[in-house]
Amino acid sequence: MRPEILSLIFRNISSIVGIGPKLENLFFKLLNDRKIVNLLWHLPYNNIKREISKKINEDIIGKNIVIKIKVIKHIPSIYKKQPYKIICSFDKIEIYLIFFNARHPYLKEKLPINSYKYVSGKIEFFRNNYQITHPEYIVNDDQLNSIDRISPIYSLTAGLTNKVFTKTMKNIIKNLPELNEWLSKKTLQKYKFLSWKESLLKLHSPKNELDLINFNNFRKRIAYDELLAHQLAILIIRNMNRKKRGIKFKTSSVDIDKFINELPFELTKSQLTAIAEISKNLSNNFQMVRLLQGDVGSGKTIISIISMIIAFKSNYQSAIMVPTEILANQHFETIKSFLKNFKINIDILTSKDRGKKRHDKINNIANGNTKIIVGTHSLIQEDVKFYKLGLIIIDEQHRFGVHQRLAFTHKGLKPNILVMTATPIPRTLTLAIYGDMDESRITEKPKGRIPIITTSLLRNKINNLINAINAKIEKNEKIYWVCPLIEESNDIDAKAAVDRFNSLKKLYKNKVLLLHGQMKSDEKDEIMNKFKYKNYNILVSTTVIEVGIDIPSATTLIIENSEKFGLAQLHQLRGRIGRSNIESNCILLYKNSI
């Protein structure tokens, strides 16, 4: 039972004065939740400084200023898209106040002719005139102190303004409850923490720039609370999981050994260790919640297939959820190939399944005819019911949130959970993030794999790659060319996938394909099949190939504008190559920053 003192911050956003259905939906779009507490955790990333200006000159263009103006003339808009203009004077200079979609009577009442007002906003110079568009403040002399000289700036969704968000936060902050301190005096003194309430007040109602810097004690206090709460929640979940009974599988070493011995390759020592740990988990009375961590290409998929065999032999269904349809199709084909000697009905469910086709698939899952289901987020939709779900496998865990994992667990009676990730995580960080899980690690690559050679190259030396690409094509090896954008952008200095595709097509004619996330599912599948099985050598793509794509003949990865990507993303992308015994190369193209 939640204490009454906390009820205020756990109320719906709509309980705040001035928040109607439209604003509530905008806040939900931003936070993916409707509770007030999530607004408190949405911290500002910058600030606006407003200084009282005595003069207008080039130095203040683009800055937020506070000036005292005299209203001279109103120029109402004639057409719908035409702005309403108010001519004012300041320091013997004309300044225009610009309003779009404004109500004329309101502006005439707010800014009567010959009146003096303090206004605040960003000063701009447009068509030989100084102007302020939609001033943030319009006040009388005696209200000057109501203008915040420093205000927080929040990351927002379209339709939600910083002014509205800040006003909402002020309404929440002034009613924050005084909570008893949950940190020890020793901890408070050690880190010089203020209370939880005081820290939030400093962050959302800053008095100076120091209140908003990223590494101040107020942010540290909130971060400390969040990590502590996370650890306590994990401890509670872990204790509950250990107390409650789960599904016990009848594991048979004979079936597993037979399957392993018939594989066309030899499993590594760490793969065998992981299989033993998972088998032991599945054979006891408690729910398995296990993280399988291994580098890209280390052989996590085969371990998940062995886990599915164990579930099948115990007459339970298995479901494997992946983040993209391309990866779902690949897993579907891989699982079917490895389990071709087993009489197991395997199916795939994605967003492109509609109408009768989807209805039939859902029925087969519900009546138990389908034993292994591969899919995307479609698997956790409400209309998908399982007959006897015993094992859930979530691939590329970093692409899913905790909510997706929890939603999946309600599809069965305490089903066993195996989550897989290729993102390298130090063991101590793993315990902090995934402390509610046991952990298995694959620390070796399959035998015969050659280390990937990674090099960097200035983007203006891109022509140096042509000879190397020609040599790869002559050997019928395949090349990924990854770009960060679909089309050329004026705002971001990055080569677009479409533009790169067109330039490469001039050189290599019908050897080049283009793939990006805005294509339809069928079109993406067709392109991947062409690249994998037909006589195409270069695939220009966005990061849609980031996870799981397995084409052994792909030996070269070129990442354009590599400085635009994060380290974990580069690591994931590099995992698309080096999946055979052929030497592979990853080339990171970057812009000279000098």
Coordinates of C-alpha atoms in Angstrom, one line a residue:
M1 CA 0.0 0.0 0.0
R2 CA 1.4 3.4 -1.1
P3 CA 1.6 6.0 1.7
E4 CA -0.9 8.8 1.4
I5 CA 1.9 11.4 1.3
L6 CA 3.0 10.0 -2.1
S7 CA -0.4 10.1 -3.7
L8 CA 0.1 13.6 -5.0
I9 CA 3.1 12.7 -7.2
F10 CA 1.6 9.5 -8.4
R11 CA -1.6 11.2 -9.6
N12 CA -2.5 11.5 -13.3
I13 CA -1.1 14.5 -15.2
S14 CA -4.7 15.5 -15.9
S15 CA -5.1 16.4 -12.2
I16 CA -2.9 19.4 -12.7
V17 CA -4.8 22.7 -13.2
G18 CA -4.8 23.7 -16.8
I19 CA -4.0 20.3 -18.3
G20 CA -6.8 19.2 -20.6
P21 CA -7.0 16.1 -22.9
K22 CA -4.9 17.7 -25.6
L23 CA -2.0 18.6 -23.3
E24 CA -2.3 15.3 -21.5
N25 CA -1.8 13.5 -24.7
L26 CA 1.2 15.6 -25.6
F27 CA 2.8 14.8 -22.2
F28 CA 2.0 11.1 -22.7
K29 CA 3.7 11.2 -26.1
L30 CA 6.8 12.8 -24.4
L31 CA 7.0 10.5 -21.3
N32 CA 5.1 7.4 -22.4
D33 CA 3.3 7.6 -19.1
R34 CA 0.6 9.8 -17.4
K35 CA 1.9 10.0 -13.9
I36 CA 3.2 13.3 -12.4
V37 CA 6.3 11.6 -11.0
N38 CA 7.7 11.1 -14.5
L39 CA 7.5 14.8 -15.1
L40 CA 9.8 15.3 -12.0
W41 CA 12.4 12.9 -13.5
H42 CA 12.3 14.8 -16.9
L43 CA 15.2 17.1 -16.1
P44 CA 16.3 20.2 -18.1
Y45 CA 19.3 20.0 -20.3
N46 CA 20.1 23.7 -20.7
N47 CA 18.9 27.2 -19.6
I48 CA 17.7 30.5 -20.9
K49 CA 19.3 33.7 -19.5
R50 CA 17.3 36.9 -19.8
E51 CA 19.2 40.2 -19.3
I52 CA 17.7 43.6 -19.1
S53 CA 19.0 45.6 -22.1
K54 CA 19.5 49.3 -22.2
K55 CA 20.5 49.4 -25.9
I56 CA 19.9 47.6 -29.1
N57 CA 22.9 46.6 -31.2
E58 CA 24.4 43.6 -33.1
D59 CA 25.8 42.1 -29.9
I60 CA 22.4 41.1 -28.6
I61 CA 21.0 39.6 -31.8
G62 CA 19.8 36.1 -31.1
K63 CA 19.8 36.6 -27.3
N64 CA 16.9 36.6 -24.9
I65 CA 16.5 40.1 -23.5
V66 CA 14.2 42.1 -21.3
I67 CA 13.4 45.6 -22.6
K68 CA 10.9 48.4 -21.7
I69 CA 9.0 49.4 -24.8
K70 CA 6.3 52.0 -25.8
V71 CA 3.5 50.7 -27.9
I72 CA 3.1 52.8 -31.1
K73 CA 0.8 51.1 -33.5
H74 CA -1.1 47.8 -34.1
I75 CA -1.1 46.2 -37.6
P76 CA -3.7 43.4 -37.6
S77 CA -3.2 40.5 -40.0
I78 CA -5.4 40.5 -43.1
Y79 CA -4.7 37.0 -44.3
K80 CA -4.8 33.8 -42.2
K81 CA -1.1 33.1 -42.4
Q82 CA -0.1 36.7 -42.1
P83 CA 1.3 37.7 -38.6
Y84 CA -0.2 40.3 -36.3
K85 CA 2.4 43.1 -35.9
I86 CA 2.8 45.7 -33.1
I87 CA 5.2 48.5 -33.7
C88 CA 7.0 49.7 -30.6
S89 CA 9.8 52.0 -29.8
F90 CA 12.9 51.3 -27.6
D91 CA 16.0 53.4 -27.4
K92 CA 14.7 55.5 -30.3
I93 CA 14.6 52.4 -32.5
E94 CA 11.5 50.7 -33.9
I95 CA 10.9 47.1 -32.7
Y96 CA 8.2 44.8 -34.0
L97 CA 6.4 42.4 -31.8
I98 CA 5.2 39.5 -34.0
F99 CA 2.3 37.2 -33.3
F100 CA 0.9 34.3 -35.3
N101 CA -2.7 33.0 -35.0
A102 CA -3.3 35.6 -32.2
R103 CA -6.6 37.0 -31.1
H104 CA -6.8 40.7 -32.0
P105 CA -8.9 41.9 -29.0
Y106 CA -6.6 40.2 -26.6
L107 CA -3.5 41.9 -28.0
K108 CA -5.1 45.3 -28.0
E109 CA -6.1 44.9 -24.4
K110 CA -2.7 43.5 -23.4
L111 CA -0.7 46.1 -25.3
P112 CA -2.7 49.3 -25.7
I113 CA -1.3 52.2 -27.7
N114 CA 1.0 54.6 -25.8
S115 CA 1.3 52.1 -22.9
Y116 CA 4.8 51.2 -21.5
K117 CA 5.5 47.5 -21.0
Y118 CA 8.4 45.2 -20.2
V119 CA 8.7 42.5 -22.8
S120 CA 11.0 39.5 -22.9
G121 CA 12.0 37.3 -25.8
K122 CA 14.7 36.5 -28.4
I123 CA 15.7 39.6 -30.4
E124 CA 16.1 39.1 -34.1
F125 CA 16.9 41.2 -37.2
F126 CA 14.6 40.5 -40.1
R127 CA 14.1 42.5 -43.3
N128 CA 15.9 45.5 -41.8
N129 CA 13.8 45.5 -38.7
Y130 CA 14.4 44.4 -35.1
Q131 CA 11.7 42.0 -33.9
I132 CA 10.6 39.7 -31.1
T133 CA 8.3 36.9 -32.1
H134 CA 5.8 35.8 -29.5
P135 CA 7.3 37.5 -26.4
E136 CA 7.5 35.1 -23.4
Y137 CA 6.6 37.9 -21.0
I138 CA 4.6 41.1 -21.3
V139 CA 4.3 42.8 -17.9
N140 CA 3.8 46.2 -16.3
D141 CA 6.5 48.0 -14.3
D142 CA 5.4 46.6 -11.0
Q143 CA 5.6 43.0 -12.4
L144 CA 9.2 43.2 -13.6
N145 CA 10.3 40.7 -10.9
S146 CA 7.9 38.1 -12.2
I147 CA 10.2 37.6 -15.2
D148 CA 12.5 34.7 -14.6
R149 CA 16.1 35.8 -15.3
I150 CA 17.1 32.2 -15.8
S151 CA 14.8 29.4 -16.9
P152 CA 15.4 25.7 -17.6
I153 CA 15.1 24.3 -21.1
Y154 CA 13.6 20.8 -21.6
S155 CA 13.7 18.3 -24.5
L156 CA 10.1 18.2 -25.7
T157 CA 7.8 16.6 -28.3
A158 CA 6.2 18.5 -31.2
G159 CA 3.3 20.7 -30.0
L160 CA 4.6 21.1 -26.4
T161 CA 6.3 24.4 -25.7
N162 CA 9.0 25.1 -23.1
K163 CA 6.7 27.8 -21.6
V164 CA 3.9 25.3 -21.1
F165 CA 6.2 22.7 -19.6
T166 CA 7.9 25.2 -17.3
K167 CA 4.5 26.5 -16.1
T168 CA 3.3 22.9 -15.4
M169 CA 6.5 22.1 -13.5
K170 CA 6.0 25.2 -11.3
N171 CA 2.5 24.0 -10.4
I172 CA 3.9 20.6 -9.4
I173 CA 7.0 21.8 -7.6
K174 CA 5.2 24.2 -5.3
N175 CA 3.0 21.3 -4.0
L176 CA 5.8 18.8 -3.6
P177 CA 5.4 16.9 -0.3
E178 CA 8.1 16.9 2.5
L179 CA 9.2 13.3 2.6
N180 CA 11.2 11.7 5.4
E181 CA 14.9 11.2 4.5
W182 CA 15.7 7.7 3.3
L183 CA 19.4 8.2 3.0
S184 CA 21.7 7.8 6.0
K185 CA 23.3 10.9 7.6
K186 CA 26.6 9.5 6.7
T187 CA 25.7 9.3 3.0
L188 CA 24.3 12.8 3.0
Q189 CA 27.4 14.3 4.6
K190 CA 29.8 12.3 2.4
Y191 CA 28.3 13.6 -0.8
K192 CA 27.0 16.9 0.6
F193 CA 23.5 16.1 -0.7
L194 CA 20.5 18.3 -0.1
S195 CA 17.1 16.6 0.5
W196 CA 15.2 15.0 -2.4
K197 CA 12.7 17.9 -2.5
E198 CA 15.4 20.6 -2.3
S199 CA 17.4 19.0 -5.1
L200 CA 14.3 18.9 -7.4
L201 CA 13.5 22.5 -6.6
K202 CA 17.1 23.5 -7.6
L203 CA 16.9 21.6 -10.9
H204 CA 13.4 22.7 -12.0
S205 CA 13.6 26.3 -10.6
P206 CA 17.2 27.3 -11.0
K207 CA 18.4 30.6 -9.6
N208 CA 21.8 30.6 -11.4
E209 CA 23.6 28.6 -14.0
L210 CA 25.4 26.4 -11.4
D211 CA 22.0 25.0 -10.5
L212 CA 21.8 23.4 -14.0
I213 CA 25.3 22.1 -14.8
N214 CA 25.3 18.3 -15.4
F215 CA 27.6 17.3 -12.6
N216 CA 26.2 19.4 -9.7
N217 CA 25.1 17.8 -6.5
F218 CA 21.4 18.1 -7.1
R219 CA 21.6 15.9 -10.2
K220 CA 23.9 13.5 -8.3
R221 CA 21.3 13.2 -5.5
I222 CA 18.5 12.4 -7.9
A223 CA 20.7 9.9 -9.8
Y224 CA 21.8 8.3 -6.5
D225 CA 18.1 7.9 -5.5
E226 CA 17.3 6.4 -8.9
L227 CA 20.1 3.8 -8.7
L228 CA 19.2 2.9 -5.1
A229 CA 15.6 2.4 -6.0
H230 CA 16.6 0.3 -9.0
Q231 CA 18.7 -1.9 -6.8
L232 CA 16.0 -2.3 -4.2
A233 CA 13.4 -3.1 -6.9
I234 CA 15.8 -5.8 -8.4
L235 CA 16.3 -7.3 -4.9
I236 CA 12.5 -7.5 -4.3
I237 CA 11.9 -9.0 -7.8
R238 CA 14.8 -11.5 -7.3
N239 CA 13.5 -12.6 -3.9
M240 CA 9.9 -13.0 -5.3
N241 CA 11.2 -15.1 -8.2
R242 CA 13.1 -17.4 -5.9
K243 CA 10.1 -17.9 -3.7
K244 CA 7.5 -18.6 -6.5
R245 CA 7.5 -21.8 -8.4
G246 CA 8.0 -21.8 -12.1
I247 CA 7.8 -24.4 -14.9
K248 CA 10.0 -27.4 -14.5
F249 CA 11.3 -29.0 -17.7
K250 CA 12.3 -32.6 -18.2
T251 CA 15.8 -32.1 -19.5
S252 CA 17.4 -35.0 -21.3
S253 CA 21.1 -35.0 -21.8
V254 CA 20.6 -37.7 -24.5
D255 CA 18.6 -35.4 -26.7
I256 CA 20.9 -32.5 -26.2
D257 CA 24.1 -34.6 -26.8
K258 CA 22.6 -36.2 -29.9
F259 CA 21.8 -32.7 -31.4
I260 CA 25.2 -31.3 -30.5
N261 CA 27.0 -34.3 -32.0
E262 CA 25.1 -33.9 -35.3
L263 CA 26.0 -30.2 -35.7
P264 CA 28.3 -29.4 -38.6
F265 CA 30.7 -27.5 -36.2
E266 CA 32.2 -27.9 -32.8
L267 CA 30.8 -25.9 -29.9
T268 CA 33.2 -23.8 -27.8
K269 CA 33.9 -24.5 -24.2
S270 CA 31.9 -21.4 -23.0
Q271 CA 29.0 -22.4 -25.2
L272 CA 28.9 -25.9 -23.5
T273 CA 29.1 -24.2 -20.1
A274 CA 26.2 -21.9 -20.9
I275 CA 24.1 -24.9 -22.1
A276 CA 24.8 -26.7 -18.9
E277 CA 23.8 -23.6 -16.8
I278 CA 20.6 -23.2 -18.7
S279 CA 19.7 -26.9 -18.6
K280 CA 20.2 -26.9 -14.8
N281 CA 18.0 -23.8 -14.5
L282 CA 15.2 -25.3 -16.6
S283 CA 15.2 -28.6 -14.7
N284 CA 14.4 -27.0 -11.3
N285 CA 11.1 -25.7 -9.8
F286 CA 12.0 -22.1 -10.0
Q287 CA 11.6 -19.7 -13.0
M288 CA 14.7 -19.2 -15.0
V289 CA 15.5 -15.5 -15.7
R290 CA 19.0 -15.6 -17.3
L291 CA 21.1 -13.2 -19.3
L292 CA 23.2 -14.8 -22.1
Q293 CA 26.0 -12.4 -23.0
G294 CA 28.3 -13.0 -25.9
D295 CA 30.1 -11.0 -28.6
V296 CA 28.5 -10.7 -32.0
G297 CA 29.0 -14.0 -33.9
S298 CA 29.9 -16.0 -30.8
G299 CA 27.1 -18.5 -31.2
K300 CA 24.2 -17.4 -28.9
T301 CA 21.5 -18.5 -31.4
I302 CA 22.5 -22.2 -31.3
I303 CA 22.2 -22.1 -27.5
S304 CA 18.7 -20.6 -27.7
I305 CA 17.8 -23.4 -30.2
I306 CA 19.0 -26.1 -27.7
S307 CA 16.9 -24.4 -25.0
M308 CA 13.8 -24.6 -27.4
I309 CA 14.5 -28.3 -27.9
I310 CA 14.4 -28.8 -24.1
A311 CA 11.0 -26.9 -23.9
F312 CA 9.6 -29.0 -26.9
K313 CA 10.6 -32.3 -25.3
S314 CA 8.7 -31.1 -22.1
N315 CA 5.6 -30.4 -24.3
Y316 CA 5.9 -26.6 -23.9
Q317 CA 5.9 -23.8 -26.5
S318 CA 8.8 -21.4 -27.0
A319 CA 8.7 -17.9 -28.3
I320 CA 11.7 -15.8 -29.5
M321 CA 11.2 -12.1 -29.9
V322 CA 13.6 -9.9 -32.0
P323 CA 13.6 -6.1 -32.7
T324 CA 13.2 -6.2 -36.5
E325 CA 11.4 -8.2 -39.2
I326 CA 14.6 -8.8 -41.1
L327 CA 16.1 -10.5 -38.0
A328 CA 12.9 -12.4 -37.4
N329 CA 12.9 -13.9 -40.9
Q330 CA 16.6 -14.8 -40.5
H331 CA 16.0 -16.5 -37.1
F332 CA 13.0 -18.3 -38.6
E333 CA 15.0 -19.8 -41.4
T334 CA 17.9 -20.6 -39.1
I335 CA 15.8 -22.4 -36.6
K336 CA 13.9 -24.4 -39.3
S337 CA 17.2 -25.4 -40.8
F338 CA 18.7 -26.7 -37.5
L339 CA 15.5 -28.4 -36.4
K340 CA 14.6 -30.0 -39.8
N341 CA 15.0 -33.5 -38.3
F342 CA 12.5 -32.7 -35.4
K343 CA 8.8 -32.8 -36.0
I344 CA 8.2 -29.3 -34.6
N345 CA 5.7 -26.8 -36.1
I346 CA 7.6 -23.5 -36.3
D347 CA 6.0 -20.2 -37.4
I348 CA 6.8 -16.5 -37.6
L349 CA 4.5 -13.6 -36.6
T350 CA 5.3 -10.0 -37.5
S351 CA 3.3 -6.8 -38.2
K352 CA 3.1 -7.6 -41.9
D353 CA 0.8 -10.6 -41.0
R354 CA -2.8 -9.4 -41.4
G355 CA -6.3 -10.6 -42.1
K356 CA -6.9 -14.3 -42.4
K357 CA -3.1 -15.1 -42.4
R358 CA -2.7 -13.5 -39.0
H359 CA -5.9 -15.0 -37.7
D360 CA -4.7 -18.5 -38.7
K361 CA -1.3 -18.0 -37.1
I362 CA -2.8 -16.7 -33.8
N363 CA -5.2 -19.7 -33.7
N364 CA -2.4 -22.2 -34.2
I365 CA -0.4 -20.5 -31.3
A366 CA -3.5 -20.5 -29.1
N367 CA -4.4 -24.2 -29.7
G368 CA -0.9 -25.4 -29.3
N369 CA -0.3 -26.6 -32.9
T370 CA 2.6 -24.1 -33.2
K371 CA 5.4 -25.1 -30.8
I372 CA 8.0 -22.4 -31.7
I373 CA 7.0 -18.9 -32.6
V374 CA 9.5 -16.3 -33.9
G375 CA 8.4 -12.7 -34.0
T376 CA 8.8 -9.0 -33.3
H377 CA 6.7 -6.8 -30.9
S378 CA 3.7 -8.5 -32.5
L379 CA 4.2 -11.4 -30.0
I380 CA 3.2 -9.2 -27.0
Q381 CA 0.0 -7.8 -28.5
E382 CA -3.1 -8.5 -26.5
D383 CA -4.8 -10.8 -29.1
V384 CA -1.8 -13.2 -29.1
K385 CA -2.6 -16.0 -26.7
F386 CA -0.3 -19.0 -26.1
Y387 CA -1.5 -22.5 -25.3
K388 CA 1.3 -23.6 -23.1
L389 CA 4.2 -21.1 -23.2
G390 CA 7.2 -22.3 -21.2
L391 CA 10.2 -20.4 -22.6
I392 CA 10.7 -16.9 -23.8
I393 CA 13.8 -15.8 -25.6
I394 CA 14.5 -12.1 -26.2
D395 CA 17.3 -11.4 -28.7
E396 CA 19.2 -8.2 -28.7
Q397 CA 18.0 -7.3 -25.2
H398 CA 19.4 -3.7 -25.5
R399 CA 16.7 -2.9 -28.1
F400 CA 13.9 -3.8 -25.7
G401 CA 12.8 -2.2 -22.4
V402 CA 11.8 -3.8 -19.2
H403 CA 8.1 -3.2 -20.0
Q404 CA 8.3 -5.5 -23.1
R405 CA 9.9 -8.2 -21.0
L406 CA 7.3 -8.0 -18.3
A407 CA 4.5 -7.9 -20.9
F408 CA 5.8 -11.1 -22.3
T409 CA 5.8 -12.9 -18.9
H410 CA 2.1 -12.4 -18.6
K411 CA 1.6 -14.6 -21.7
G412 CA 2.3 -17.8 -19.7
L413 CA 2.3 -19.2 -16.2
K414 CA 5.8 -18.1 -14.9
P415 CA 7.5 -19.0 -18.2
N416 CA 11.3 -19.3 -18.2
I417 CA 13.1 -16.3 -19.7
L418 CA 16.4 -16.2 -21.6
V419 CA 17.5 -12.7 -22.8
M420 CA 20.5 -12.4 -25.1
T421 CA 22.8 -9.4 -25.8
A422 CA 25.9 -8.8 -27.8
T423 CA 26.6 -5.4 -26.2
P424 CA 29.8 -5.8 -24.1
I425 CA 28.9 -5.0 -20.5
P426 CA 31.5 -5.2 -17.6
R427 CA 30.4 -7.8 -15.0
T428 CA 29.9 -5.1 -12.3
L429 CA 27.6 -3.1 -14.5
T430 CA 25.7 -6.3 -15.5
L431 CA 24.9 -6.9 -11.9
A432 CA 23.7 -3.3 -11.5
I433 CA 21.5 -3.3 -14.6
Y434 CA 20.4 -7.0 -14.7
G435 CA 20.7 -7.9 -11.1
D436 CA 17.4 -9.7 -11.3
M437 CA 18.9 -12.3 -13.6
D438 CA 21.5 -15.0 -13.5
E439 CA 24.2 -14.7 -16.1
S440 CA 26.0 -16.9 -18.7
R441 CA 28.9 -15.6 -20.7
I442 CA 30.3 -16.7 -24.0
T443 CA 33.9 -15.6 -24.0
E444 CA 35.2 -17.3 -27.2
K445 CA 34.5 -17.1 -30.9
P446 CA 33.7 -20.3 -32.9
K447 CA 36.8 -22.1 -34.2
G448 CA 38.2 -20.9 -37.5
R449 CA 37.0 -17.3 -37.1
I450 CA 39.7 -14.8 -38.0
P451 CA 39.9 -11.4 -36.1
I452 CA 38.3 -8.5 -37.9
I453 CA 40.8 -5.9 -39.1
T454 CA 39.5 -2.4 -38.2
T455 CA 41.0 0.7 -39.7
S456 CA 40.0 4.4 -40.0
L457 CA 40.1 6.5 -43.2
L458 CA 39.5 10.2 -43.9
R459 CA 36.3 10.7 -45.8
N460 CA 38.1 12.8 -48.5
K461 CA 40.3 9.8 -49.3
I462 CA 37.3 7.6 -50.1
N463 CA 38.6 7.0 -53.6
N464 CA 41.4 4.9 -52.1
L465 CA 38.8 2.3 -51.4
I466 CA 37.9 1.6 -55.0
N467 CA 40.8 -0.8 -55.7
A468 CA 40.1 -2.7 -52.6
I469 CA 36.4 -3.0 -53.4
N470 CA 37.2 -4.2 -56.9
A471 CA 39.4 -6.9 -55.5
K472 CA 36.6 -8.0 -53.1
I473 CA 34.0 -8.1 -56.0
E474 CA 36.4 -10.3 -58.1
K475 CA 36.4 -12.8 -55.3
N476 CA 32.6 -12.6 -55.1
E477 CA 32.8 -11.3 -51.5
K478 CA 30.0 -9.0 -50.3
I479 CA 30.3 -5.5 -48.8
Y480 CA 28.1 -3.5 -46.4
W481 CA 28.3 0.3 -46.9
V482 CA 26.5 1.9 -43.9
C483 CA 25.3 5.6 -43.9
P484 CA 23.7 7.4 -40.9
L485 CA 20.9 9.0 -43.0
I486 CA 18.4 8.0 -45.7
E487 CA 18.6 11.3 -47.6
E488 CA 21.0 14.2 -47.7
S489 CA 20.4 16.6 -44.8
N490 CA 21.3 20.3 -44.7
D491 CA 21.4 20.2 -40.9
I492 CA 23.7 17.2 -40.5
D493 CA 26.9 16.9 -42.4
A494 CA 26.6 13.3 -43.2
K495 CA 26.5 11.4 -46.5
A496 CA 23.1 10.0 -47.2
A497 CA 22.4 6.3 -48.1
V498 CA 20.5 7.3 -51.2
D499 CA 23.2 9.7 -52.4
R500 CA 25.9 7.0 -51.7
F501 CA 23.9 4.4 -53.5
N502 CA 23.6 6.6 -56.6
S503 CA 27.3 7.3 -56.7
L504 CA 28.3 3.6 -56.3
K505 CA 25.7 2.5 -58.9
K506 CA 27.5 4.6 -61.5
L507 CA 30.7 2.6 -60.8
Y508 CA 29.3 -0.9 -60.2
K509 CA 26.0 -0.9 -62.2
N510 CA 23.9 -3.8 -61.2
K511 CA 26.1 -5.0 -58.3
V512 CA 24.6 -2.5 -55.8
L513 CA 21.5 -2.6 -53.6
L514 CA 19.9 0.0 -51.3
L515 CA 18.2 -0.8 -48.0
H516 CA 16.7 1.5 -45.3
G517 CA 14.0 1.5 -42.6
Q518 CA 11.4 3.5 -44.5
M519 CA 11.0 0.6 -47.0
K520 CA 8.1 -1.8 -46.7
S521 CA 8.7 -5.1 -45.0
D522 CA 8.3 -7.2 -48.2
E523 CA 10.7 -4.8 -50.1
K524 CA 13.3 -5.1 -47.3
D525 CA 13.0 -8.9 -47.3
E526 CA 13.4 -9.0 -51.1
I527 CA 16.5 -6.9 -51.0
M528 CA 18.2 -9.0 -48.2
N529 CA 17.4 -12.2 -50.2
K530 CA 18.9 -10.7 -53.3
F531 CA 22.0 -9.6 -51.4
K532 CA 22.4 -12.9 -49.7
Y533 CA 21.7 -15.3 -52.5
K534 CA 22.1 -13.5 -55.8
N535 CA 24.9 -11.8 -57.7
Y536 CA 24.9 -8.5 -55.8
N537 CA 28.1 -7.4 -54.0
I538 CA 27.4 -4.1 -52.3
L539 CA 24.5 -3.3 -49.9
V540 CA 24.2 0.4 -49.1
S541 CA 22.2 0.6 -45.9
T542 CA 21.3 2.6 -42.9
T543 CA 21.6 1.1 -39.4
V544 CA 18.6 -1.3 -40.2
I545 CA 21.3 -4.0 -40.5
E546 CA 22.7 -3.2 -37.0
V547 CA 21.4 -6.4 -35.3
G548 CA 21.7 -10.0 -36.1
I549 CA 22.0 -10.1 -39.9
D550 CA 24.1 -13.2 -40.8
I551 CA 25.7 -13.4 -44.2
P552 CA 29.0 -15.3 -44.1
S553 CA 30.1 -14.1 -47.5
A554 CA 30.0 -10.5 -46.3
T555 CA 33.6 -9.7 -45.4
T556 CA 33.8 -5.9 -45.6
L557 CA 32.0 -3.2 -43.7
I558 CA 32.4 0.5 -44.6
I559 CA 30.8 2.9 -42.1
E560 CA 30.4 6.4 -43.4
N561 CA 30.6 9.3 -40.9
S562 CA 31.6 6.9 -38.2
E563 CA 32.0 9.8 -35.8
K564 CA 28.2 10.1 -35.8
F565 CA 27.8 6.6 -34.2
G566 CA 28.1 5.5 -30.6
L567 CA 30.7 2.9 -29.6
A568 CA 28.1 0.2 -28.8
Q569 CA 26.4 0.8 -32.2
L570 CA 29.8 0.6 -34.1
H571 CA 30.5 -2.7 -32.2
Q572 CA 27.1 -4.1 -33.3
L573 CA 27.6 -3.0 -36.9
R574 CA 31.0 -4.6 -37.0
G575 CA 29.4 -7.9 -36.0
R576 CA 27.8 -8.1 -39.4
I577 CA 31.2 -9.3 -40.8
G578 CA 33.8 -11.8 -39.7
R579 CA 31.3 -14.7 -39.7
S580 CA 33.4 -17.1 -41.8
N581 CA 37.0 -18.2 -42.1
I582 CA 37.8 -15.4 -44.6
E583 CA 39.7 -12.3 -43.4
S584 CA 37.2 -9.4 -42.9
N585 CA 37.8 -5.6 -42.8
C586 CA 35.9 -2.8 -41.1
I587 CA 36.7 0.7 -42.4
L588 CA 35.6 3.7 -40.4
L589 CA 35.2 6.8 -42.6
Y590 CA 35.4 10.0 -40.7
K591 CA 35.4 13.7 -41.4
N592 CA 38.6 15.7 -40.7
S593 CA 37.7 17.8 -37.7
I594 CA 40.6 20.3 -38.2

